[in-house]
Tab-separated table of C-alpha atoms and ligand atoms in Angstrom:
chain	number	residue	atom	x	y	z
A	204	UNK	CA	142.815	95.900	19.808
A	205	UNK	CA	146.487	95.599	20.893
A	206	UNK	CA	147.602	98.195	23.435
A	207	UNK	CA	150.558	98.317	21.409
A	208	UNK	CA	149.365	99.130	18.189
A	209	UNK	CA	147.780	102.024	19.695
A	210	UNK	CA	151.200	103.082	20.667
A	211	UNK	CA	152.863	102.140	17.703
A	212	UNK	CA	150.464	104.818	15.439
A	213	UNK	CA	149.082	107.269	17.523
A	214	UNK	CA	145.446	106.007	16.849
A	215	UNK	CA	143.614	102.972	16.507
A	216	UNK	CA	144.327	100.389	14.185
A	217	UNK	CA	143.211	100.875	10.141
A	218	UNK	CA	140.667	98.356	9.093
A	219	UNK	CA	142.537	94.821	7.971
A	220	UNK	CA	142.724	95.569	4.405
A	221	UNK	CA	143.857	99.281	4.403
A	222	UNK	CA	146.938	98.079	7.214
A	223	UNK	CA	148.075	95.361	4.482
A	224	UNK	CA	147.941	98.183	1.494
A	225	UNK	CA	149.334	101.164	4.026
A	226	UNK	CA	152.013	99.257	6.095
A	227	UNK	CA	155.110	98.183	5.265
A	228	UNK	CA	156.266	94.118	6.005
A	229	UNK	CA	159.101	93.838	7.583
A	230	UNK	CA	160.450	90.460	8.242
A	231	UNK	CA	163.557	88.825	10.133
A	232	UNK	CA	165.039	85.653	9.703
A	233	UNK	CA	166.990	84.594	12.208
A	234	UNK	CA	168.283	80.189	11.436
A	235	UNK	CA	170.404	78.710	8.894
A	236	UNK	CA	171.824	80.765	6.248
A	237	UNK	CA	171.590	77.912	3.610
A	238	UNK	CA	168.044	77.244	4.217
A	239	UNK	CA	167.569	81.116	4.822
A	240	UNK	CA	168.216	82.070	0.867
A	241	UNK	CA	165.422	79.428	0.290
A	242	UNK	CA	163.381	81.632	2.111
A	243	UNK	CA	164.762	84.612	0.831
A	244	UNK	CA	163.635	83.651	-2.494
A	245	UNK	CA	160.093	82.493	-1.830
A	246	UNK	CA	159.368	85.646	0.336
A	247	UNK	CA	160.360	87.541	-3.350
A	248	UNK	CA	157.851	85.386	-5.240
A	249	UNK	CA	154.973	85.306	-2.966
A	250	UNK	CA	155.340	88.154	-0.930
A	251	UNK	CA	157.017	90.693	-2.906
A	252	UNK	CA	155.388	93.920	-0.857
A	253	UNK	CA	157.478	92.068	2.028
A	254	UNK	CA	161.350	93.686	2.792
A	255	UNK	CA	162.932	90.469	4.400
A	256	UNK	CA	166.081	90.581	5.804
A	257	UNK	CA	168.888	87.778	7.283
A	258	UNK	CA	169.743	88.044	11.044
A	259	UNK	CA	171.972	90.280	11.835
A	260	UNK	CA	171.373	92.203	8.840
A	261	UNK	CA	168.810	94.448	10.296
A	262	UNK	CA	168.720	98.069	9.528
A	263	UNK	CA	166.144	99.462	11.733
A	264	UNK	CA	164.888	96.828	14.278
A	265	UNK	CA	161.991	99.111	14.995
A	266	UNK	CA	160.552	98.059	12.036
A	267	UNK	CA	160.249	94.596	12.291
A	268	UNK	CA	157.022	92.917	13.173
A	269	UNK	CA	157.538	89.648	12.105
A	270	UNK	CA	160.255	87.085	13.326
A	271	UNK	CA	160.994	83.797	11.352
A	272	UNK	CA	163.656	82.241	14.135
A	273	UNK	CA	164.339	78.584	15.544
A	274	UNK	CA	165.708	80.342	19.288
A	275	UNK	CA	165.015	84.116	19.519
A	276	UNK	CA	167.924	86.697	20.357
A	277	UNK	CA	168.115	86.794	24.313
A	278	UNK	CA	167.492	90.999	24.219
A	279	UNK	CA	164.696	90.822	22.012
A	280	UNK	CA	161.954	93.347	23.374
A	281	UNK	CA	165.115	95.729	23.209
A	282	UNK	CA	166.194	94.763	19.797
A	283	UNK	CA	162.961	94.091	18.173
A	284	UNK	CA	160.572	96.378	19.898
A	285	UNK	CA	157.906	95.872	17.733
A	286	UNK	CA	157.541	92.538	16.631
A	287	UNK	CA	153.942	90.997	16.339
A	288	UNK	CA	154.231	87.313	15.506
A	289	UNK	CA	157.583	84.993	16.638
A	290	UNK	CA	157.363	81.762	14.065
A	291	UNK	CA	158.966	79.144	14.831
A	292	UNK	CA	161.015	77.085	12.595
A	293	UNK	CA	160.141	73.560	14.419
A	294	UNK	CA	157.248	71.781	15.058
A	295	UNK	CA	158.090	72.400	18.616
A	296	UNK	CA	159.060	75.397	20.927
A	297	UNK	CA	160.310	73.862	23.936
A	298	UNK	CA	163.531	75.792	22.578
A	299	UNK	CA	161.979	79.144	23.155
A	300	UNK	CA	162.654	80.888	26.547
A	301	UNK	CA	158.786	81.774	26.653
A	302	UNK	CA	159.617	84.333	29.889
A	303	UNK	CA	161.899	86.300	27.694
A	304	UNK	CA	159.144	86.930	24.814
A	305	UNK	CA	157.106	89.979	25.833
A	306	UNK	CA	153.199	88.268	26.219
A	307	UNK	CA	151.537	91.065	23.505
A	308	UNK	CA	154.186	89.115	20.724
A	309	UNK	CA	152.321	85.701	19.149
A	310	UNK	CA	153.976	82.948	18.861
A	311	UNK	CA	153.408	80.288	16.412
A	312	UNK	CA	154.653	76.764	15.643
A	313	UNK	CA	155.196	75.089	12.415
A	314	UNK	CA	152.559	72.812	10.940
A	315	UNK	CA	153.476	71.274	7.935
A	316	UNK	CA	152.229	68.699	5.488
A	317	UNK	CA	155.744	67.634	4.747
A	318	UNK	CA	156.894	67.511	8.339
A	319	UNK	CA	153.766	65.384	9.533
A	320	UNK	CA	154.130	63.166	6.728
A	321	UNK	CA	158.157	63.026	7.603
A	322	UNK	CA	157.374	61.772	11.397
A	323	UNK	CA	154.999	59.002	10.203
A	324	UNK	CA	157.898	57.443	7.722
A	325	UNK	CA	159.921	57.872	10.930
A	326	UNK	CA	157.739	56.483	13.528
A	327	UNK	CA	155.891	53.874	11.216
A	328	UNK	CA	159.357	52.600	10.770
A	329	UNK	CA	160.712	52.406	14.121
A	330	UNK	CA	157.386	51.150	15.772
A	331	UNK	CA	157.841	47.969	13.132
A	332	UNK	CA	161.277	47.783	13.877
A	333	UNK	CA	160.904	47.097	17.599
A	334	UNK	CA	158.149	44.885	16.876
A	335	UNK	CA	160.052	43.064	14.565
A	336	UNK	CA	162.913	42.711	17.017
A	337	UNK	CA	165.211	44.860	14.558
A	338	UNK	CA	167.503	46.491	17.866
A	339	UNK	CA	168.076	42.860	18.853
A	340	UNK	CA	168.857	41.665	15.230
A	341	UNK	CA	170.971	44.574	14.253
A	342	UNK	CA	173.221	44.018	17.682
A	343	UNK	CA	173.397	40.047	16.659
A	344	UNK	CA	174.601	41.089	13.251
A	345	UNK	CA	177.895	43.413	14.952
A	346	UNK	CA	178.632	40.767	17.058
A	347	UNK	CA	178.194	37.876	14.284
A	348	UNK	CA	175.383	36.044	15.754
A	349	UNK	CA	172.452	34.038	14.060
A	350	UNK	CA	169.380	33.311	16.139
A	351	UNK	CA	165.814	33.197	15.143
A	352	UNK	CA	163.509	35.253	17.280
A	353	UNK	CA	159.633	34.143	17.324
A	354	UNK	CA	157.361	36.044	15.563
A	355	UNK	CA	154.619	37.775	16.648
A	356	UNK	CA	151.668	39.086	15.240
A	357	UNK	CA	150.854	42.711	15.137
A	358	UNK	CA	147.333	42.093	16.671
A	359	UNK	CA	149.292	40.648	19.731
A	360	UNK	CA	151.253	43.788	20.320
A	361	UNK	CA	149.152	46.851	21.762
A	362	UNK	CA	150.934	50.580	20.665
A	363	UNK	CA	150.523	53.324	22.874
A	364	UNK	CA	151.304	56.795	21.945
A	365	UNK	CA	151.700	59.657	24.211
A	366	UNK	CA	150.585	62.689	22.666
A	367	UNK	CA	147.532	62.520	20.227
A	368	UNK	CA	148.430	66.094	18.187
A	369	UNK	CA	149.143	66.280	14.865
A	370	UNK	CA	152.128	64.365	14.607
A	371	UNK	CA	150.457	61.616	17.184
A	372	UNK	CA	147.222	60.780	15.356
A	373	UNK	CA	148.727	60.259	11.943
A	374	UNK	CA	151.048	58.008	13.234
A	375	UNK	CA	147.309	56.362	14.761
A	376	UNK	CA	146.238	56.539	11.403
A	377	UNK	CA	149.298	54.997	9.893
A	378	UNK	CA	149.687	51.856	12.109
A	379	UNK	CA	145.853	50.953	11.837
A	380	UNK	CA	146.792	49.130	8.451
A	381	UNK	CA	148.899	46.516	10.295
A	382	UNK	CA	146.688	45.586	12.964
A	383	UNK	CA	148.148	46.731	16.430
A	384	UNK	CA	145.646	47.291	19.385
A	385	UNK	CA	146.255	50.937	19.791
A	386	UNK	CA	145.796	53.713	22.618
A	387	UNK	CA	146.935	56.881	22.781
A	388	UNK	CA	146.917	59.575	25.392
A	389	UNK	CA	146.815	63.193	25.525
A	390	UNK	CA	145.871	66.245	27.948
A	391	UNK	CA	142.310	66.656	26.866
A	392	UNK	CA	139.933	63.651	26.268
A	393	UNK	CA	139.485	62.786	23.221
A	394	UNK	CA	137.508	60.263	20.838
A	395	UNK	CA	139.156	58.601	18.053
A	396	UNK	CA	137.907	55.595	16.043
A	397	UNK	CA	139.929	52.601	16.664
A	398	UNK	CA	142.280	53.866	19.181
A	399	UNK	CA	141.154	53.407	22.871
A	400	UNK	CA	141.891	56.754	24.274
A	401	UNK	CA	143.108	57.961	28.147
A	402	UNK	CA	143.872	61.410	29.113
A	403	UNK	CA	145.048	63.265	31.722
A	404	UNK	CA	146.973	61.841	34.470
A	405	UNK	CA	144.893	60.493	36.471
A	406	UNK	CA	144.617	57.719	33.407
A	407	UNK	CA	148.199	57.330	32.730
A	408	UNK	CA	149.052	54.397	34.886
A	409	UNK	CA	145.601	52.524	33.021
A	410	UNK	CA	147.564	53.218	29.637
A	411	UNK	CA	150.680	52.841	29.854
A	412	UNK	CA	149.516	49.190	31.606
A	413	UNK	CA	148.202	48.233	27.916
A	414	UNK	CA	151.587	49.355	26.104
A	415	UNK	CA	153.760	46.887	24.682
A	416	UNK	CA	155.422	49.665	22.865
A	417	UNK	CA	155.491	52.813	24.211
A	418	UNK	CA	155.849	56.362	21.335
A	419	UNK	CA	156.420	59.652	22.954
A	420	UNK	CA	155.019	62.283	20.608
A	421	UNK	CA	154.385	64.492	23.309
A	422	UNK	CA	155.438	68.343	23.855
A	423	UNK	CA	158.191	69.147	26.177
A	424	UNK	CA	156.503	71.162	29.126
A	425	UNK	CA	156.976	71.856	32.430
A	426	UNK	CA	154.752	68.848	32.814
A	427	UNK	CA	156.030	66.144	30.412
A	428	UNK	CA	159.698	67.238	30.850
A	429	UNK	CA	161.465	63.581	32.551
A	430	UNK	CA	158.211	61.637	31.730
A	431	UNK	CA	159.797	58.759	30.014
A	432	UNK	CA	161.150	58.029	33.574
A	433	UNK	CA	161.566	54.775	35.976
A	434	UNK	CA	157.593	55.227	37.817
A	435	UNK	CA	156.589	55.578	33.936
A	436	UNK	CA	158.483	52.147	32.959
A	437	UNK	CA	157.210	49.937	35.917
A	438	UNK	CA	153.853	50.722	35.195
A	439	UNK	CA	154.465	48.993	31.415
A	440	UNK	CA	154.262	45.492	30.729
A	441	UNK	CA	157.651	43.921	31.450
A	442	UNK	CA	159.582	43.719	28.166
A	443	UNK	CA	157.943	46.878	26.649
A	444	UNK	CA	159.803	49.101	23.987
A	445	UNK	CA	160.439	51.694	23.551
A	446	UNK	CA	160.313	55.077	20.581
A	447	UNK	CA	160.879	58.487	22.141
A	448	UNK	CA	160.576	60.995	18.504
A	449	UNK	CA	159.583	63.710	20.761
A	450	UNK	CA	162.604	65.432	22.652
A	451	UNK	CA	165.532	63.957	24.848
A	452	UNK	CA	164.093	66.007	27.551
A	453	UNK	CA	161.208	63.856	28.299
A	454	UNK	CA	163.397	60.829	29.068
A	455	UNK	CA	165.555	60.291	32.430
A	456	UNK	CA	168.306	58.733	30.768
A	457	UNK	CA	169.745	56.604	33.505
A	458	UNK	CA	166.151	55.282	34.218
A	459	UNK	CA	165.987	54.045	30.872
A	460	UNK	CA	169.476	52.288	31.308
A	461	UNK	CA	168.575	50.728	34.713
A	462	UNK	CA	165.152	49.592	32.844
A	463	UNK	CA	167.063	47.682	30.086
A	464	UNK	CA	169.488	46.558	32.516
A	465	UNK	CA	166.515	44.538	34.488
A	466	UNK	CA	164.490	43.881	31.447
A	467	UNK	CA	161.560	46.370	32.453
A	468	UNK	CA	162.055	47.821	29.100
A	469	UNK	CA	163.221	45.154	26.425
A	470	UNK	CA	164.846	47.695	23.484
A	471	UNK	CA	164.381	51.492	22.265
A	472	UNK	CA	164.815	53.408	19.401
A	473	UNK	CA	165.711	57.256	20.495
A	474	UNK	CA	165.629	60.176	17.617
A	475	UNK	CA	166.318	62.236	20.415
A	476	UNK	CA	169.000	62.979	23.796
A	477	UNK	CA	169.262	65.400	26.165
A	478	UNK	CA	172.464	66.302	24.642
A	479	UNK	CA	172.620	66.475	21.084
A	480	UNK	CA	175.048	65.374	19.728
A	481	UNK	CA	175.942	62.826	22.671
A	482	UNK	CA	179.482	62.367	24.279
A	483	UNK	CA	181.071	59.350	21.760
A	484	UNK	CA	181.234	56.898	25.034
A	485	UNK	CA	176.983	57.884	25.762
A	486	UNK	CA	175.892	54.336	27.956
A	487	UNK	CA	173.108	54.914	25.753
A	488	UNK	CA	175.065	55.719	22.415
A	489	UNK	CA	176.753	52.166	22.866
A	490	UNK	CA	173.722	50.244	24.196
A	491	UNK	CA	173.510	47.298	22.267
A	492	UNK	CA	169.244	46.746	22.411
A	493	UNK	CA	169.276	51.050	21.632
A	494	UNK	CA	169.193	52.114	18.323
A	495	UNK	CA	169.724	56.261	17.900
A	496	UNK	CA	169.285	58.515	15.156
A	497	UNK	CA	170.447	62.076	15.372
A	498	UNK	CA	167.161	64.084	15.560
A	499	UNK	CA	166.528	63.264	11.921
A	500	UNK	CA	162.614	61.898	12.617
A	501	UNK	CA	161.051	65.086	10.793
A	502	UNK	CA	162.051	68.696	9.625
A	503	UNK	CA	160.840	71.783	8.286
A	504	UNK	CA	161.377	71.446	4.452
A	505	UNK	CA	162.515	75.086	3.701
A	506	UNK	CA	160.619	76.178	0.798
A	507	UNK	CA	157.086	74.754	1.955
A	508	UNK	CA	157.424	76.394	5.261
A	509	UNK	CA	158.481	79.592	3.832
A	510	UNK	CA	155.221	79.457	1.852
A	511	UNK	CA	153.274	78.242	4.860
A	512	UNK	CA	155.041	81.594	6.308
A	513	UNK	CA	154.158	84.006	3.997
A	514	UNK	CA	150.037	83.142	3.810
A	515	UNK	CA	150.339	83.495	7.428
A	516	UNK	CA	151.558	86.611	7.331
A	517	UNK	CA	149.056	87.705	4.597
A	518	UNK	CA	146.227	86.899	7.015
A	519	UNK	CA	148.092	88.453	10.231
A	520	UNK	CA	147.469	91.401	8.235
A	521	UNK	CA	143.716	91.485	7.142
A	522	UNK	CA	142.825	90.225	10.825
A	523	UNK	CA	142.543	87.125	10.247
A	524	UNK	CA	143.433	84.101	12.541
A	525	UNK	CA	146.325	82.122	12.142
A	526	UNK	CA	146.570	78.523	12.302
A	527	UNK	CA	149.311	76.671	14.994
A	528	UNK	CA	149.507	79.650	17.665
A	529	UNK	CA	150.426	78.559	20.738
A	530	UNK	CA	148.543	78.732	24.336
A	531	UNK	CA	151.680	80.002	26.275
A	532	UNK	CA	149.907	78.672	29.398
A	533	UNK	CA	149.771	75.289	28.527
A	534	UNK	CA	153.301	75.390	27.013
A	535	UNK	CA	152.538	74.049	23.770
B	711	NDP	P1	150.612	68.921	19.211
B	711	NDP	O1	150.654	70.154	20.020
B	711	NDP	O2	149.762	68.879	17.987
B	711	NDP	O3	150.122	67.703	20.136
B	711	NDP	C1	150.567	67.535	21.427
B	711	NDP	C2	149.790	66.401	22.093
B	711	NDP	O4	150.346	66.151	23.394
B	711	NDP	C3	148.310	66.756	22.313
B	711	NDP	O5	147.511	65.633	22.093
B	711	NDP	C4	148.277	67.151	23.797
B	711	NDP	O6	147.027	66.922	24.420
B	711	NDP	C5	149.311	66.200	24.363
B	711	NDP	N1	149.829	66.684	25.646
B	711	NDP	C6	150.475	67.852	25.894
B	711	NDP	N2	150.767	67.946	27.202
B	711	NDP	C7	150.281	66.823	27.788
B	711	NDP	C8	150.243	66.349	29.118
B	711	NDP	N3	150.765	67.048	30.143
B	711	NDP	N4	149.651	65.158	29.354
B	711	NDP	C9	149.093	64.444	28.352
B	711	NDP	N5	149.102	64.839	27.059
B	711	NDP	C10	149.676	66.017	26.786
B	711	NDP	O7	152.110	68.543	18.867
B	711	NDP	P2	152.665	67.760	17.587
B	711	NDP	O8	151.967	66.463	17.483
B	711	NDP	O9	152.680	68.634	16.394
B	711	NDP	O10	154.209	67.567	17.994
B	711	NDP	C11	154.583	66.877	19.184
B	711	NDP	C12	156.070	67.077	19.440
B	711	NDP	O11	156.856	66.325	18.523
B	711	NDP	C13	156.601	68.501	19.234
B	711	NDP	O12	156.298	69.324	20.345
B	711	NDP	C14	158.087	68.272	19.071
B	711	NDP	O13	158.722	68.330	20.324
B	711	NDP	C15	158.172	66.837	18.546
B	711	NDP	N6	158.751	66.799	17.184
B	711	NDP	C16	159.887	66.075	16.990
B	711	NDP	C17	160.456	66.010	15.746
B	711	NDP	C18	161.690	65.215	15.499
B	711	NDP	O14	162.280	65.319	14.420
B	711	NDP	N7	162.121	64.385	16.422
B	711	NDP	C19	159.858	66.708	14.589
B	711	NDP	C20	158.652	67.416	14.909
B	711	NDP	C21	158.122	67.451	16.178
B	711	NDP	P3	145.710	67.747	23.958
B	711	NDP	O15	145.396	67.222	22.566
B	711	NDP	O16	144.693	67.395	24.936
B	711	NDP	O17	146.117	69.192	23.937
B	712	OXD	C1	160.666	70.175	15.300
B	712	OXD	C2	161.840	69.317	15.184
B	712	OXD	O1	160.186	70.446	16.404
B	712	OXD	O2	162.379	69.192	14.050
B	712	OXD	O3	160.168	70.626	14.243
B	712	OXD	O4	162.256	68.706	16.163
């Protein structure tokens, strides 16, 4: 039991199923307005016993035990004393000031169907494309050019993706139809049919030595934060390319310039900068072997997510675990 439940009633916490029927839900939502009155309106569908309210529009903060938000407010133990569960609106919470979020409040990440599904479009897409040459082809085409590239097959170029989550083996899954070698690495060992798996760092240099195209899918953390960085590109085959869908704050932009500029790393499709949006004159912005999207690769669909939300919720309250909470050691 939660020291501060005790406080919070003046006795022990009611079994799970009397708490739902005795207790009031209060919810905040704290992120886009637009996407907010989707939320609003599945919250009065499928959790009509909930009161759930638009940041700043909160009457009595004290109230409030759950928190829907993509950043949280800065005075939050002060404004929200007794919020239970922060959920996060991304995939990620790299975003989160973690030190800021008093340890008894949960915090959990969104996992979606839609948003997996979203990433492996995305990636599938931009791990052909740099096989296929596409950053070269698309530059040729600005600057009028035609010239023939050779072809290679997919069972010629090994894919290795950092980060074997959620988002990192159903990309796996998703390339095994055209044939690339793949490996993947991730914090933990792990076995995974037809992808030759490393972990830890110890095995880093061993896979990124077998990566002609290198996907970061990884968490930002105090320990992949600048990963993507030059001692990570001279350990990959010279001419590798390279897909960061992850976050601009794994990548040390100017090592990734200096890599193209000595052919270390060949061409890279980026979903993601340290600054989004970039200055208009970003080296990187104007590189003509880059191509960038603006941090389109996957989202949070609104009304699934609200849904996801609201079961969550339901089982918060008879006791029950919830899935996607994060370790707040590890980071992620
Ligand atoms: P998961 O938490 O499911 O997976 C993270 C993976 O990274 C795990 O395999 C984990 O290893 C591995 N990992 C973490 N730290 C390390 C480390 N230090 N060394 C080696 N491996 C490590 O995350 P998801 O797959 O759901 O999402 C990944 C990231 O994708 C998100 O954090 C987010 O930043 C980004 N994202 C980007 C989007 C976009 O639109 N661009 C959309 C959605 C997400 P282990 O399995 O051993 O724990
Ligand atoms: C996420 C994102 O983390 O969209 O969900 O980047």
């Amino acid at each position: 039991m939660a020291e501060s439940d005790v406080e919070r009633t003046g006795g022990p916490r009611p079994p799970a199923g009397q708490q739902a029927a005795s207790q009031p839900i209060v919810v905040a939502y704290k992120s886009d307005p637009v996407r907010g009155a989707v939320w609003s309106a599945v919250f009065r569908s499928e959790l009509p016993q909930a009161s759930f309210h638009m940041w700043p529009e909160i009457e009595a903060g004290e109230e409030v035990e759950y928190l829907v938000a993509w950043v949280a407010p800065p005075d939050l133990e002060r404004v929200l004393p007794n919020l239970k569960v922060l959920f996060s609106i991304g995939a990620g919470i790299d975003q989160l000031n973690l030190d800021a979020i008093p340890p008894h409040v949960t915090i959990v990440r969104m996992l979606d169907p839609d948003l997996t599904r979203g990433m492996i479009e995305y990636a599938t897409f931009a791990v052909l494309a740099l096989h296929r040459d596409i950053p070269h082809y698309v530059s040729d085409q600005q600057a009028s050019r035609w010239s023939y590239r050779p072809l290679q097959r997919a069972e010629e170029r090994r894919v290795g993706i950092m980060g074997l989550g959620v988002l990192g083996q159903a990309l796996a899954e998703s390339l095994k139809f055209f044939g690339f070698p793949l490996r993947g690495w991730s914090a933990s060992p792990k076995t995974i049919e037809g992808v030759e798996t490393f972990s830890g760092p110890e095995q880093l240099g061993a896979f990124l030595s077998g990566c002609d195209i290198l996907v970061c899918l990884l968490p930002l953390t105090e320990d992949t934060r600048g990963i993507l960085c030059h001692a990570t590109f001279e350990q990959l085959p010279k001419g590798a390319r390279l897909l960061n869908a992850a976050r601009g704050g794994h990548l040390v932009e100017d090592d990734l310039i200096a890599a193209l500029a000595s052919g270390r790393v060949d061409c890279a499709i980026l979903d993601v900068l340290q600054s989004e949006p970039p200055a208009a004159d970003h080296a990187l912005f104007k590189h003509p072997r880059v191509m960038i999207t603006p941090h389109i690769a996957s989202a949070t669909l609104p009304q699934a997510a609200a849904q996801r939300v609201c079961r969550l919720i339901e089982r918060h309250r008879s006791g029950l675990p919830m899935e996607g909470v994060i370790d707040r050691r590890r980071g992620y």
